mmCIF file of C-alpha atoms in Angstrom:
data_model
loop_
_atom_site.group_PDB
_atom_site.id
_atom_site.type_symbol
_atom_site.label_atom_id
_atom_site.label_comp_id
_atom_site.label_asym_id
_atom_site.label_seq_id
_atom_site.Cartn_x
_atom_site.Cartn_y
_atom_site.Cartn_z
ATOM 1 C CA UNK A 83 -65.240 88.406 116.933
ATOM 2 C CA UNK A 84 -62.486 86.275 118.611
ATOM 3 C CA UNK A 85 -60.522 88.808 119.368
ATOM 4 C CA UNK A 86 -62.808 91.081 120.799
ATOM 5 C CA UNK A 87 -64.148 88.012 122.815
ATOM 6 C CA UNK A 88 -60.486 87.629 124.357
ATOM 7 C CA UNK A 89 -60.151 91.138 124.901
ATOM 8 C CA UNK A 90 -63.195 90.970 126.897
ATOM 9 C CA UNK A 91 -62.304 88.228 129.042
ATOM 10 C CA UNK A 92 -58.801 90.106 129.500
ATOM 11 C CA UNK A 93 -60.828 93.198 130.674
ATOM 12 C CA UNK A 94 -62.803 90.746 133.429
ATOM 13 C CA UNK A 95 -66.058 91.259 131.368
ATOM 14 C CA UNK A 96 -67.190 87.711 130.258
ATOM 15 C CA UNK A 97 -65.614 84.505 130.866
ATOM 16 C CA UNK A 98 -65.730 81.203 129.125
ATOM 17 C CA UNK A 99 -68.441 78.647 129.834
ATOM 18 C CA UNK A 100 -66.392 75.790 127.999
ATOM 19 C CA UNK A 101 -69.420 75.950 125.576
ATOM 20 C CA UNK A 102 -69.719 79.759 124.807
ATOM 21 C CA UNK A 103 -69.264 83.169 127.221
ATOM 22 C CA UNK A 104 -70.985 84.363 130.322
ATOM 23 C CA UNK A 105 -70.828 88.050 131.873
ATOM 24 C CA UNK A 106 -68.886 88.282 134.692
ATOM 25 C CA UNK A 107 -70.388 89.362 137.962
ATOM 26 C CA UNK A 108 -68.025 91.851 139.979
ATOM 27 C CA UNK A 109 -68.168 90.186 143.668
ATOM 28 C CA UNK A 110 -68.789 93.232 146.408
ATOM 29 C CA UNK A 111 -64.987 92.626 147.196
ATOM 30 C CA UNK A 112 -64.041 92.855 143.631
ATOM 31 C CA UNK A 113 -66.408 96.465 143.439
ATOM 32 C CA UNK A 114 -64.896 98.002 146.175
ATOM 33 C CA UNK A 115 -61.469 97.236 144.951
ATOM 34 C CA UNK A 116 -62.424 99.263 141.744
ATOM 35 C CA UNK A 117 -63.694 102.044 143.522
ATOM 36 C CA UNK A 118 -60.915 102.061 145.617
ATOM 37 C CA UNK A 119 -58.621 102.215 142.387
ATOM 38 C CA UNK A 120 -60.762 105.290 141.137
ATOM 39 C CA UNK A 121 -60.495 106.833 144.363
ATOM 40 C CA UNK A 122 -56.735 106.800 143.563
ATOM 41 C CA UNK A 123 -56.684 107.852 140.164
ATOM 42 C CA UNK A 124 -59.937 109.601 139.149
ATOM 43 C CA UNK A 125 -59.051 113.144 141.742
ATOM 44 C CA UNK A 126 -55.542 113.848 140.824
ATOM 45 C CA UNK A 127 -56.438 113.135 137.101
ATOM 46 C CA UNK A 128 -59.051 115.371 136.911
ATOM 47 C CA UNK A 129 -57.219 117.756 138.922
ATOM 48 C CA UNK A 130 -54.438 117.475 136.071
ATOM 49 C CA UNK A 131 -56.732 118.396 133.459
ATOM 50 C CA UNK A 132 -57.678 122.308 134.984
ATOM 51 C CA UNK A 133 -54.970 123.618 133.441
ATOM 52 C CA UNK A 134 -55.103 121.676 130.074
ATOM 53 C CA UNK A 135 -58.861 122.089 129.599
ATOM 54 C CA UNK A 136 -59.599 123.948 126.188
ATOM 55 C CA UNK A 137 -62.389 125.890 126.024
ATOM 56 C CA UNK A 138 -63.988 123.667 123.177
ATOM 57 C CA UNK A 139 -63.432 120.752 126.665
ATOM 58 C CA UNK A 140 -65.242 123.027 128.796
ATOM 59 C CA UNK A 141 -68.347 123.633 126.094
ATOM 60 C CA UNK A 142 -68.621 120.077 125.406
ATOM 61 C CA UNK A 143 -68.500 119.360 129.458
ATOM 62 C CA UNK A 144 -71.019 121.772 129.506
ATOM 63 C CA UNK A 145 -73.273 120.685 127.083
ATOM 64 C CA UNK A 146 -73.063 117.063 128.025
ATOM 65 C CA UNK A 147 -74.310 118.216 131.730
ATOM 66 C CA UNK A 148 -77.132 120.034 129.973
ATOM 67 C CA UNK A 149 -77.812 117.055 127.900
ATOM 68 C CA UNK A 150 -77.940 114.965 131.888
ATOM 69 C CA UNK A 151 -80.213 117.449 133.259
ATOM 70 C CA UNK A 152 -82.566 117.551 129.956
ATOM 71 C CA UNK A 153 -82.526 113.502 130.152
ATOM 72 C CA UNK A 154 -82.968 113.567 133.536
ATOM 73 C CA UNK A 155 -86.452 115.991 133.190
ATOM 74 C CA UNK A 156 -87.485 113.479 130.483
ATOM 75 C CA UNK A 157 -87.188 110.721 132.902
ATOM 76 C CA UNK A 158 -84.839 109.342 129.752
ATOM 77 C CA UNK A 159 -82.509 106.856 131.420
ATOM 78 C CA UNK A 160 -80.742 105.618 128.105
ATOM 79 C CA UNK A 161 -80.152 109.624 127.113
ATOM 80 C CA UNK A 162 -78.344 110.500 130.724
ATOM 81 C CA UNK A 163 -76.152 107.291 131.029
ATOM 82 C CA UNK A 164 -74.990 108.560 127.225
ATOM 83 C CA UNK A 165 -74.810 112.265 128.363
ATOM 84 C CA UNK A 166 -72.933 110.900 131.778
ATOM 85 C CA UNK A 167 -70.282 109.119 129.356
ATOM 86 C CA UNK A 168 -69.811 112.009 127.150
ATOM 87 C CA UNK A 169 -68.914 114.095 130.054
ATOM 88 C CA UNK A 170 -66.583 111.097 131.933
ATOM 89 C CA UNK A 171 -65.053 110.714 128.376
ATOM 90 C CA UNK A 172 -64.530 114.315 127.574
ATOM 91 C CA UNK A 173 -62.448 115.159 130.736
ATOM 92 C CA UNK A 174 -60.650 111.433 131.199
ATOM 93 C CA UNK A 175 -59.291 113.314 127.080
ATOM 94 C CA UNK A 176 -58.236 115.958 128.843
ATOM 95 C CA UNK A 177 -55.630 113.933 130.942
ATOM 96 C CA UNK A 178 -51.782 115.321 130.181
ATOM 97 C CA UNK A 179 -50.450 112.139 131.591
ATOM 98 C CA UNK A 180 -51.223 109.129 128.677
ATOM 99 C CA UNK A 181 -50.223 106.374 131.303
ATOM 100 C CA UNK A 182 -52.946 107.797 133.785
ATOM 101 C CA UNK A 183 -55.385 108.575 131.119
ATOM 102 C CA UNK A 184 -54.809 104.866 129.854
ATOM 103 C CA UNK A 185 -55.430 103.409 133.169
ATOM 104 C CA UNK A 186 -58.483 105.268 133.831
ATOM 105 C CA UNK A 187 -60.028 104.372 130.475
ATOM 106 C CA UNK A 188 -58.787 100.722 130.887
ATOM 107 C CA UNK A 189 -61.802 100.440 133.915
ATOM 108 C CA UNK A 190 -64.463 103.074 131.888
ATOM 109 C CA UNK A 191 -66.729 99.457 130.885
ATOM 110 C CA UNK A 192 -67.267 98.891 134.420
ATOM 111 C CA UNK A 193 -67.494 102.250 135.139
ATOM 112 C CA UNK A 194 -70.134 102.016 131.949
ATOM 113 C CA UNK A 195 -71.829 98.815 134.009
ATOM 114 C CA UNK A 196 -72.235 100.232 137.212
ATOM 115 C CA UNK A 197 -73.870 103.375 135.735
ATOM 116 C CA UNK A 198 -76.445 101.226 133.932
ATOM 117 C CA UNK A 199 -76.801 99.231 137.170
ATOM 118 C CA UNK A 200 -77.667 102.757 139.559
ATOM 119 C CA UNK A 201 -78.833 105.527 136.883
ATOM 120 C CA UNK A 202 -82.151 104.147 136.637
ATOM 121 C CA UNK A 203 -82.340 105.547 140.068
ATOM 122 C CA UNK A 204 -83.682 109.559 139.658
ATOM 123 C CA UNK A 205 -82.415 110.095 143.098
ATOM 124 C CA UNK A 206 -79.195 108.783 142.122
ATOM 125 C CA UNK A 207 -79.232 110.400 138.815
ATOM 126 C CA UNK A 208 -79.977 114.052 140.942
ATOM 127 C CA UNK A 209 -76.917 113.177 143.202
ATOM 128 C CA UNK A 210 -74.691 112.385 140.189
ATOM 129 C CA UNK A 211 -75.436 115.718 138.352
ATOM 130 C CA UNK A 212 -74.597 117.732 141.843
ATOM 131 C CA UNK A 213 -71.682 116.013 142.048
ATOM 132 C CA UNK A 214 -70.993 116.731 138.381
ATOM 133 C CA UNK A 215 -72.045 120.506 138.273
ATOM 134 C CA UNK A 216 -69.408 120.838 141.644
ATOM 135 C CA UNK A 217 -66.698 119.256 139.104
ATOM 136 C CA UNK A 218 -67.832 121.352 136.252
ATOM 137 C CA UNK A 219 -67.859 124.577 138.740
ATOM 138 C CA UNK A 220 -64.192 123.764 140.255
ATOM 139 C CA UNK A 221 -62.632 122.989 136.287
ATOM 140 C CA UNK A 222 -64.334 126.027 134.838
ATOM 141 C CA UNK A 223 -62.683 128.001 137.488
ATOM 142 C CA UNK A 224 -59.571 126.489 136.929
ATOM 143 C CA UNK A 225 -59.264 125.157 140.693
ATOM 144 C CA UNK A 226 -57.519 121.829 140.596
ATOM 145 C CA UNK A 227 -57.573 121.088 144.415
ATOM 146 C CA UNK A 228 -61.636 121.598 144.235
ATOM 147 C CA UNK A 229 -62.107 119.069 141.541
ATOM 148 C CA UNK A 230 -60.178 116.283 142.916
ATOM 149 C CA UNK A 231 -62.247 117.558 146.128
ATOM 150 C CA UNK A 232 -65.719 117.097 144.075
ATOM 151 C CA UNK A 233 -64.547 114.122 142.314
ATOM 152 C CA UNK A 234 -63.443 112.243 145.409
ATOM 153 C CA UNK A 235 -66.625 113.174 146.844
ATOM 154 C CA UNK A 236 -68.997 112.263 143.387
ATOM 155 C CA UNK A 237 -67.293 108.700 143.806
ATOM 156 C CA UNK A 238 -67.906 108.443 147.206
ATOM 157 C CA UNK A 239 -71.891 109.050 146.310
ATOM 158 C CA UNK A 240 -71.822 106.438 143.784
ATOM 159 C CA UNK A 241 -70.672 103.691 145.540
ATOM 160 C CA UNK A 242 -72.509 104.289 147.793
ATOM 161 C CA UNK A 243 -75.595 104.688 145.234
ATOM 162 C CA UNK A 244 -74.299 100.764 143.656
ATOM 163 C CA UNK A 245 -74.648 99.501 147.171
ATOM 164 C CA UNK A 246 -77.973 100.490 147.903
ATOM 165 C CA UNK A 247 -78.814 99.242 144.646
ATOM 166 C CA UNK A 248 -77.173 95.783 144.800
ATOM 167 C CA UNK A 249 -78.715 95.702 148.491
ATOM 168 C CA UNK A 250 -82.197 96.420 147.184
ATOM 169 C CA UNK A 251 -81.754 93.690 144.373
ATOM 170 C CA UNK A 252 -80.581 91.033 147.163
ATOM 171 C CA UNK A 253 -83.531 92.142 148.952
ATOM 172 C CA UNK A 254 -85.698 91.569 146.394
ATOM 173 C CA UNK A 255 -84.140 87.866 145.254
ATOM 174 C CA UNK A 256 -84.710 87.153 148.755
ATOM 175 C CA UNK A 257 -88.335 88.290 148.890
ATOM 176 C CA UNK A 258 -89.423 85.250 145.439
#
């Protein structure tokens, strides 16, 4: 349990209280710094992985967009964020480059907060499979400049979705 506690205060997760651990809150600076970083990373590795896809990646890329759109009908929050991950996981896999794909993965529990933070959302959860089904499109047509295209632009819609969301929350604090 130690261990994983320091490796969670290495990743920026929790910090120490002096008498136990806290969960970090990402500052809006410190949020658009990591979006920033996936804007720089996230395109051109998914635009590496078109021609290193197998067709067992593709399936499994397809079924967990299926699984996002069945969730999403079912108004099943819990079941898309899972289906979401399976389909970030699958393709971040896919990466050629282990330095890149280590980077990438190396943010994926933020990336894992923030979808818990905006997912709830059904608009935002409709806007995240477009942006998905444009990736899934681009990769299963082996078009690497059209992925990094629909990847740049599916990160551009969800930070934009996590500052709505954090602006609706200040709202509301400021409304009690």
């Amino acid at each position: 349990v130690r261990e994983a506690l320091v490796l969670l205060m290495h990743e920026g997760l929790i910090f120490s209280t002096g008498r136990g651990f806290a969960a970090s809150q990402l500052s809006s600076r410190e949020m658009s710094d990591l979006f920033e970083v996936r804007r720089m990373l996230e395109p051109m590795a998914l635009a590496s992985t078109a021609d290193h896809l197998s067709a067992h990646d593709l399936r499994m890329l397809t079924q967990a967009l299926k699984e996002q759109e069945a969730a999403d009908a079912a108004d099943d929050v819990d079941a898309f964020i899972a289906a979401n991950s399976s389909f970030h996981t699958t393709w971040i896999a896919a990466v050629p480059n282990s330095y890149l794909r280590t980077l990438i993965e190396r943010h994926d529990d933020h990336a894992q907060w923030l979808r818990h933070l905006t997912l709830h959302d059904p608009k935002v959860r409709r806007k995240a499979l477009s942006g998905l089904r444009n990736i899934l499109s681009a990769l299963r047509r082996c078009k690497p400049g059209e992925a990094a295209a629909a990847m740049a632009a599916h990160l551009k819609t969800a930070e934009q979705a996590l500052s709505d969301t954090l602006e609706r929350q200040d709202y509301g604090r400021s409304l009690t």
